[in-house]
mmCIF file of C-alpha atoms in Angstrom:
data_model
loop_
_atom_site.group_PDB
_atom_site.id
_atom_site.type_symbol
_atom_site.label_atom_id
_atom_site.label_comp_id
_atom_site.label_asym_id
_atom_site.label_seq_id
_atom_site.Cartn_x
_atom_site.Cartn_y
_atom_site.Cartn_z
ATOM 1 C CA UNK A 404 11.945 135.899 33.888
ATOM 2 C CA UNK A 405 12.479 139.313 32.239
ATOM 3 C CA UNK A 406 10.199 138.215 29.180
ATOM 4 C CA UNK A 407 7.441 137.073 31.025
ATOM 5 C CA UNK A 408 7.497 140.107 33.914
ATOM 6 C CA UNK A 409 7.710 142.818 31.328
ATOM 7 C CA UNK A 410 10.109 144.808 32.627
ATOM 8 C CA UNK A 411 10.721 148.126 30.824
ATOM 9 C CA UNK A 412 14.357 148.342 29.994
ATOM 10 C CA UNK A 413 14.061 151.947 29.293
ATOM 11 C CA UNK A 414 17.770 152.375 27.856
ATOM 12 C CA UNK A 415 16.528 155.719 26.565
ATOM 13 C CA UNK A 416 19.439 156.993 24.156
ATOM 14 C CA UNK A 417 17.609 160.493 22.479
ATOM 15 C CA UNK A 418 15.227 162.642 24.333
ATOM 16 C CA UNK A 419 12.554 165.371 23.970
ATOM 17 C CA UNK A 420 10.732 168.916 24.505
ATOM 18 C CA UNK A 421 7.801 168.425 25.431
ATOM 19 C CA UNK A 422 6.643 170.893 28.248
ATOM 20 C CA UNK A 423 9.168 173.239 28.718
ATOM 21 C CA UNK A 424 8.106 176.821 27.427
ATOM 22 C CA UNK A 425 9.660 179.183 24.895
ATOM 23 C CA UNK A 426 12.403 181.079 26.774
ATOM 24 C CA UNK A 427 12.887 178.684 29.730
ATOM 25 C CA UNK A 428 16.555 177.083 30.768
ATOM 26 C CA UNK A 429 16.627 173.081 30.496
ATOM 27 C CA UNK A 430 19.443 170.453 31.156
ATOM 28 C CA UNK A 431 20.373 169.298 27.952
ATOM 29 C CA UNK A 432 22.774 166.239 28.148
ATOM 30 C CA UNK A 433 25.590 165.965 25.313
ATOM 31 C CA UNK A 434 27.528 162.478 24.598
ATOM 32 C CA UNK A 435 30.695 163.601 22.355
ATOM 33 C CA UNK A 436 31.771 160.163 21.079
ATOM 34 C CA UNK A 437 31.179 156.718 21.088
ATOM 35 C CA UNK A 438 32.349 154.821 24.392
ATOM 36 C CA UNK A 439 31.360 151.870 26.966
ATOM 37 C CA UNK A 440 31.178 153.991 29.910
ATOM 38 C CA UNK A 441 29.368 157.086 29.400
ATOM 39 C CA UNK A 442 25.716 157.194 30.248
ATOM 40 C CA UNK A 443 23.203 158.543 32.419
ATOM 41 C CA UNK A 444 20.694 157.039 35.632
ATOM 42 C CA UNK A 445 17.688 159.216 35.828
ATOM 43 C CA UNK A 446 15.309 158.582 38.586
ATOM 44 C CA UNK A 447 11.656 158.217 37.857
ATOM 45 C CA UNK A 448 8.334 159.754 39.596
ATOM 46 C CA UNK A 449 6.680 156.616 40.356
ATOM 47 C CA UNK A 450 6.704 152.686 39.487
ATOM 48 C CA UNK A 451 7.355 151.674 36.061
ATOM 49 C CA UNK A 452 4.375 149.471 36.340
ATOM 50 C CA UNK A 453 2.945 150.743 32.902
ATOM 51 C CA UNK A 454 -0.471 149.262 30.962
ATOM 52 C CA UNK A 455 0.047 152.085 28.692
ATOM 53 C CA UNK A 456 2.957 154.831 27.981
ATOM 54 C CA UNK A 457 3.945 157.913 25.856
ATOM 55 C CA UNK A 458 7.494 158.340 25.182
ATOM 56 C CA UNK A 459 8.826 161.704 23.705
ATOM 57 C CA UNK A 460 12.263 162.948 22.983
ATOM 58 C CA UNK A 461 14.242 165.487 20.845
ATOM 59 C CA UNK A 462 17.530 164.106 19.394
ATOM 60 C CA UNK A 463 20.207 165.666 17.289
ATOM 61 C CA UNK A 464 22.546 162.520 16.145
ATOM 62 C CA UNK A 465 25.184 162.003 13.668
ATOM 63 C CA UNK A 466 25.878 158.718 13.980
ATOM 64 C CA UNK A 467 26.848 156.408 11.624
ATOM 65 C CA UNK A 468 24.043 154.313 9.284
ATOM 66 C CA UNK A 469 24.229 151.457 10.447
ATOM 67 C CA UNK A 470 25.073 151.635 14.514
ATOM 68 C CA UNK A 471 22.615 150.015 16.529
ATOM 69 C CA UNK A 472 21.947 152.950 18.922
ATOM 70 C CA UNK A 473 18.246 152.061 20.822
ATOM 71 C CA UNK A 474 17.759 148.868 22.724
ATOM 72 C CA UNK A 475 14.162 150.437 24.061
ATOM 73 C CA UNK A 476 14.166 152.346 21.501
ATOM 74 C CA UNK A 477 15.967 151.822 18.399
ATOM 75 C CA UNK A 478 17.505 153.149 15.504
ATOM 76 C CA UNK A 479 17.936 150.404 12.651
ATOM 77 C CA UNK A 480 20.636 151.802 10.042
ATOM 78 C CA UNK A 481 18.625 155.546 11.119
ATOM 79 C CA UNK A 482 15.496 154.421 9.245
ATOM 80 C CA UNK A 483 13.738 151.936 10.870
ATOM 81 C CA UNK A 484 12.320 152.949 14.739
ATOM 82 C CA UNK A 485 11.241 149.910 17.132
ATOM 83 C CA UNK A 486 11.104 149.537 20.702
ATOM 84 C CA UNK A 487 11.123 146.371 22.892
ATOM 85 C CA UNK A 488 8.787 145.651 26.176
ATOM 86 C CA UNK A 489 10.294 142.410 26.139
ATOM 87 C CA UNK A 490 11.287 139.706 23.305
ATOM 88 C CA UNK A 491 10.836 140.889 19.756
ATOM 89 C CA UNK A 492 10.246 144.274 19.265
ATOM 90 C CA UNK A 493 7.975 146.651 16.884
ATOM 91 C CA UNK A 494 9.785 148.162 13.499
ATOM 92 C CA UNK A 495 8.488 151.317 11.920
ATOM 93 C CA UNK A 496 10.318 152.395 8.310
ATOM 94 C CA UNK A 497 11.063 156.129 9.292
ATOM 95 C CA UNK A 498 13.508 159.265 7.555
ATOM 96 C CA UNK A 499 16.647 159.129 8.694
ATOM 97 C CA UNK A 500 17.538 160.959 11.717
ATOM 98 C CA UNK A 501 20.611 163.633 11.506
ATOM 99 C CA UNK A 502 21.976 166.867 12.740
ATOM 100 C CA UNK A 503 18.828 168.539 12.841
ATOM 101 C CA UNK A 504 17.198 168.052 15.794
ATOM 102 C CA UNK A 505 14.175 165.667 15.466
ATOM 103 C CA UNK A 506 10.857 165.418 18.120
ATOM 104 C CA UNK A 507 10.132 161.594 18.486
ATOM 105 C CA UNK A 508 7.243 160.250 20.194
ATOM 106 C CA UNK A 509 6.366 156.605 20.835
ATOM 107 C CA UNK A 510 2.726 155.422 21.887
ATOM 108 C CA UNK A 511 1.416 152.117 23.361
ATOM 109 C CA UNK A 512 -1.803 150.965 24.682
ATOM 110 C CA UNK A 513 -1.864 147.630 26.287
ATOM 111 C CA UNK A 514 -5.835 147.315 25.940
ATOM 112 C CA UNK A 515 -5.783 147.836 22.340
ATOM 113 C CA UNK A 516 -1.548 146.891 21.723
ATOM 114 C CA UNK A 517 -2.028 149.796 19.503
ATOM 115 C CA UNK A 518 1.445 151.348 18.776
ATOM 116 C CA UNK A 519 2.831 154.367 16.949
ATOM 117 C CA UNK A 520 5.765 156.383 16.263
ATOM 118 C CA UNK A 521 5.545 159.895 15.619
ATOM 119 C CA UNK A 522 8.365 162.093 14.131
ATOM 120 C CA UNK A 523 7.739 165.928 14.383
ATOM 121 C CA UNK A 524 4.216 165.889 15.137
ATOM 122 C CA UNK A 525 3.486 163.365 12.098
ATOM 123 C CA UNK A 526 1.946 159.981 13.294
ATOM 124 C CA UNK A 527 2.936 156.508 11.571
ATOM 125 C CA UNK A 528 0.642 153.629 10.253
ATOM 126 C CA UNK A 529 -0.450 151.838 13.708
ATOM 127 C CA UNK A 530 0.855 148.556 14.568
ATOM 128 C CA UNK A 531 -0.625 145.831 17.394
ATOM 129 C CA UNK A 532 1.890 144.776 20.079
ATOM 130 C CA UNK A 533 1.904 143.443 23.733
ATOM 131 C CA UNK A 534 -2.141 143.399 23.567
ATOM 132 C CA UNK A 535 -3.042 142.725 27.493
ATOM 133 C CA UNK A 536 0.188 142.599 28.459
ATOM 134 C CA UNK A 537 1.587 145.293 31.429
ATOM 135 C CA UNK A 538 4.781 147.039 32.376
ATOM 136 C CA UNK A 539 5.971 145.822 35.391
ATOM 137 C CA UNK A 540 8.151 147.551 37.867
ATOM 138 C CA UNK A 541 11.801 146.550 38.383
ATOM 139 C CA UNK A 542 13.100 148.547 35.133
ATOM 140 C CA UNK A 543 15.899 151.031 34.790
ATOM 141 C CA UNK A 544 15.911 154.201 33.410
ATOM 142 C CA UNK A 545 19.516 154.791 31.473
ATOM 143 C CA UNK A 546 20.498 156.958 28.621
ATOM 144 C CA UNK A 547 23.381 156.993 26.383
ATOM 145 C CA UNK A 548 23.587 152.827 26.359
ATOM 146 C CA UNK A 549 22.450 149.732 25.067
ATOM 147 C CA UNK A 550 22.673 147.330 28.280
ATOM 148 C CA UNK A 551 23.368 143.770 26.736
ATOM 149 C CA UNK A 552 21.760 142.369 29.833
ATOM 150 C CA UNK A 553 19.432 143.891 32.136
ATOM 151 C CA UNK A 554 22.518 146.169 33.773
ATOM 152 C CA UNK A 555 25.943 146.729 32.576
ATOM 153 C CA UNK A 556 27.848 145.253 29.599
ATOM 154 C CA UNK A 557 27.871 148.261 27.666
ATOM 155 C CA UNK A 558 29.547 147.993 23.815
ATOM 156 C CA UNK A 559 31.044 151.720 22.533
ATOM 157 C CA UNK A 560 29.564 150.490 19.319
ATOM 158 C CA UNK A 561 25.759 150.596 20.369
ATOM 159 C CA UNK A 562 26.618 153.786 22.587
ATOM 160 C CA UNK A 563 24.480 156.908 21.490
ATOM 161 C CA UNK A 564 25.998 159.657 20.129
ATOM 162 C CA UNK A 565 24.916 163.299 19.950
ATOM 163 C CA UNK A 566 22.578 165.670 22.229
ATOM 164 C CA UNK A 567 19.317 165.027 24.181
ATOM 165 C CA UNK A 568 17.241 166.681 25.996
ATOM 166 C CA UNK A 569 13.514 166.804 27.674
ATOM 167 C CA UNK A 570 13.037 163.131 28.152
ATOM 168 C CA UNK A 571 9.473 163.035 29.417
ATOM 169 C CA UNK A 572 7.387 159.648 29.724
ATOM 170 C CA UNK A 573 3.609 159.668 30.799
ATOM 171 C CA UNK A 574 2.019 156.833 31.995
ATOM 172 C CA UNK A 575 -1.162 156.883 29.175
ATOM 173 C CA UNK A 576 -0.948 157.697 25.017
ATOM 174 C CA UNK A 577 -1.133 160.750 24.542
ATOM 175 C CA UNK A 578 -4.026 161.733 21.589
ATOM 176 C CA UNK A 579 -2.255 162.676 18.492
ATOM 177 C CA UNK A 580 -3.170 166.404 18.420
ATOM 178 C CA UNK A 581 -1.006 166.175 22.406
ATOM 179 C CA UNK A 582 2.113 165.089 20.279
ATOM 180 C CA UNK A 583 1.476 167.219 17.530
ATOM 181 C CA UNK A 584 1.207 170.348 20.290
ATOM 182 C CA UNK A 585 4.472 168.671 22.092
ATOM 183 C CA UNK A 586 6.276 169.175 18.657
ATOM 184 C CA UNK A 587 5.429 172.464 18.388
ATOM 185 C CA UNK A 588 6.777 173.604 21.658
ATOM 186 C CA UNK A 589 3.049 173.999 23.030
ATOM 187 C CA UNK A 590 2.343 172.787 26.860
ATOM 188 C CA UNK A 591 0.020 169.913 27.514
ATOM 189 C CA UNK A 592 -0.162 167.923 30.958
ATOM 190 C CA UNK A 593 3.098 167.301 32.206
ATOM 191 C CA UNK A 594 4.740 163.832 32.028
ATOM 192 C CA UNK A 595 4.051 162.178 35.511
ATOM 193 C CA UNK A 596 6.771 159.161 35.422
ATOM 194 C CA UNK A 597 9.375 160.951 33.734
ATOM 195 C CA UNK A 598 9.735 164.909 34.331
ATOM 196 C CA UNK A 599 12.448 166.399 32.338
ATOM 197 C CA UNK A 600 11.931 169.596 34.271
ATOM 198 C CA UNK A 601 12.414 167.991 37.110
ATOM 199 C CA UNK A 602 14.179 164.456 36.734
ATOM 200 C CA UNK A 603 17.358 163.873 38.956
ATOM 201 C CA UNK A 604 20.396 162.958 36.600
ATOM 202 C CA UNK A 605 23.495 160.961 37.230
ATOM 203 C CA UNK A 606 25.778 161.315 34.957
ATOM 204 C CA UNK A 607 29.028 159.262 33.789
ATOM 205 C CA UNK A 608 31.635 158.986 32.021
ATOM 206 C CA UNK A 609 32.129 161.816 29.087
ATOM 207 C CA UNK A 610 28.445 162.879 29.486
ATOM 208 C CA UNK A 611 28.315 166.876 29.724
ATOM 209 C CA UNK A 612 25.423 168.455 31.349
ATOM 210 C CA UNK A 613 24.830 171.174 29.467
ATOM 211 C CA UNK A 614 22.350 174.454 30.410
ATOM 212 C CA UNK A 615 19.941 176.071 27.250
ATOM 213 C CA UNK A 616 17.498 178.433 26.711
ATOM 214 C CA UNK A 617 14.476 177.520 24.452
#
């Protein structure tokens, strides 16, 4: 049973700087328009067994108000964040996101269930989810998509649409001043489940994989 087992569906659909340095040449991955086929696999550094996680992205979007974009992470009408372990998920009231590219960071702590959003360095009100609950391994790490079930039946209406780049996950919560330096382009300790700088990609469909310097 997905519920009970935990399983990270981490249908990433924006992504993040977070350790690459001023000057340096990242992937960044660009989805043009909305369609069921175009995505990306990336392969992580270890086991998504996870009692605690930090999730950081950069996103430049211009979808529509309204489009469900984030199954992991979601956009609600682009002003309300929440992300899903399993069953019912966590909403946070944010501004909307746009054209301007936007550094988003999610926190969770399973000892505490504390959980946060943070939107260019700025932290949100902290909510309690999933206390003593884990992560476990068996997830899968896509971007661009909103899987329906666990893999596969994707819906062109819940695709994301725009540029990412920089996803990075860490295996703790990061302390607020660590986002706050992550949004400002500073280094902290890299991200040692998901790598941006050194993440294999797959890509599919009308995904372009794009080279840029910082």
């Amino acid at each position: 049973d997905l519920t009970e087992e935990m399983r990270l569906w981490v249908s990433l659909l924006l992504a993040a700087i977070s350790t690459a340095t001023a000057g340096a040449t990242v992937k960044s991955l660009l989805f043009p328009s909305e369609t069921s086929t175009s995505y990306v696999d990336l392969s992580p550094l270890k086991s998504l067994t996870l009692s605690a996680f930090t999730l950081c992205m950069r996103v430049a979007t211009e979808v529509q108000v309204g489009s469900p974009v984030w199954k992991v992470l979601k956009v609600v009408s682009l002003s309300r964040l929440s992300f899903y372990l399993s069953g019912d998920g966590v909403y946070f009231s944010v501004p909307e996101l746009g054209a301007l590219e936007t550094h988003v960071c999610f926190t969770w702590d399973s000892q505490s269930g504390a959980t946060a959003v943070y939107l260019d360095g700025r932290k949100s009100l902290t909510k309690i989810y999933k206390k003593v609950h884990v992560v476990r391994a068996g997830g899968k790490v896509l971007l661009g998509q909103d899987p329906d079930n666990f893999l596969g039946d994707f819906d062109a209406q819940q695709s994301f649409v725009g540029e990412m780049y920089d996803v990075n996950l860490w295996d703790s919560a990061l302390s607020p001043s660590e986002i706050r330096d992550l949004a400002s382009g500073r280094q902290v300790q890299r991200a040692n489940v998901i790598d941006w700088a050194t993440v294999q990609v797959q890509s599919h469909g009308e995904v372009q994989v794009l080279s840029r310097e910082l």
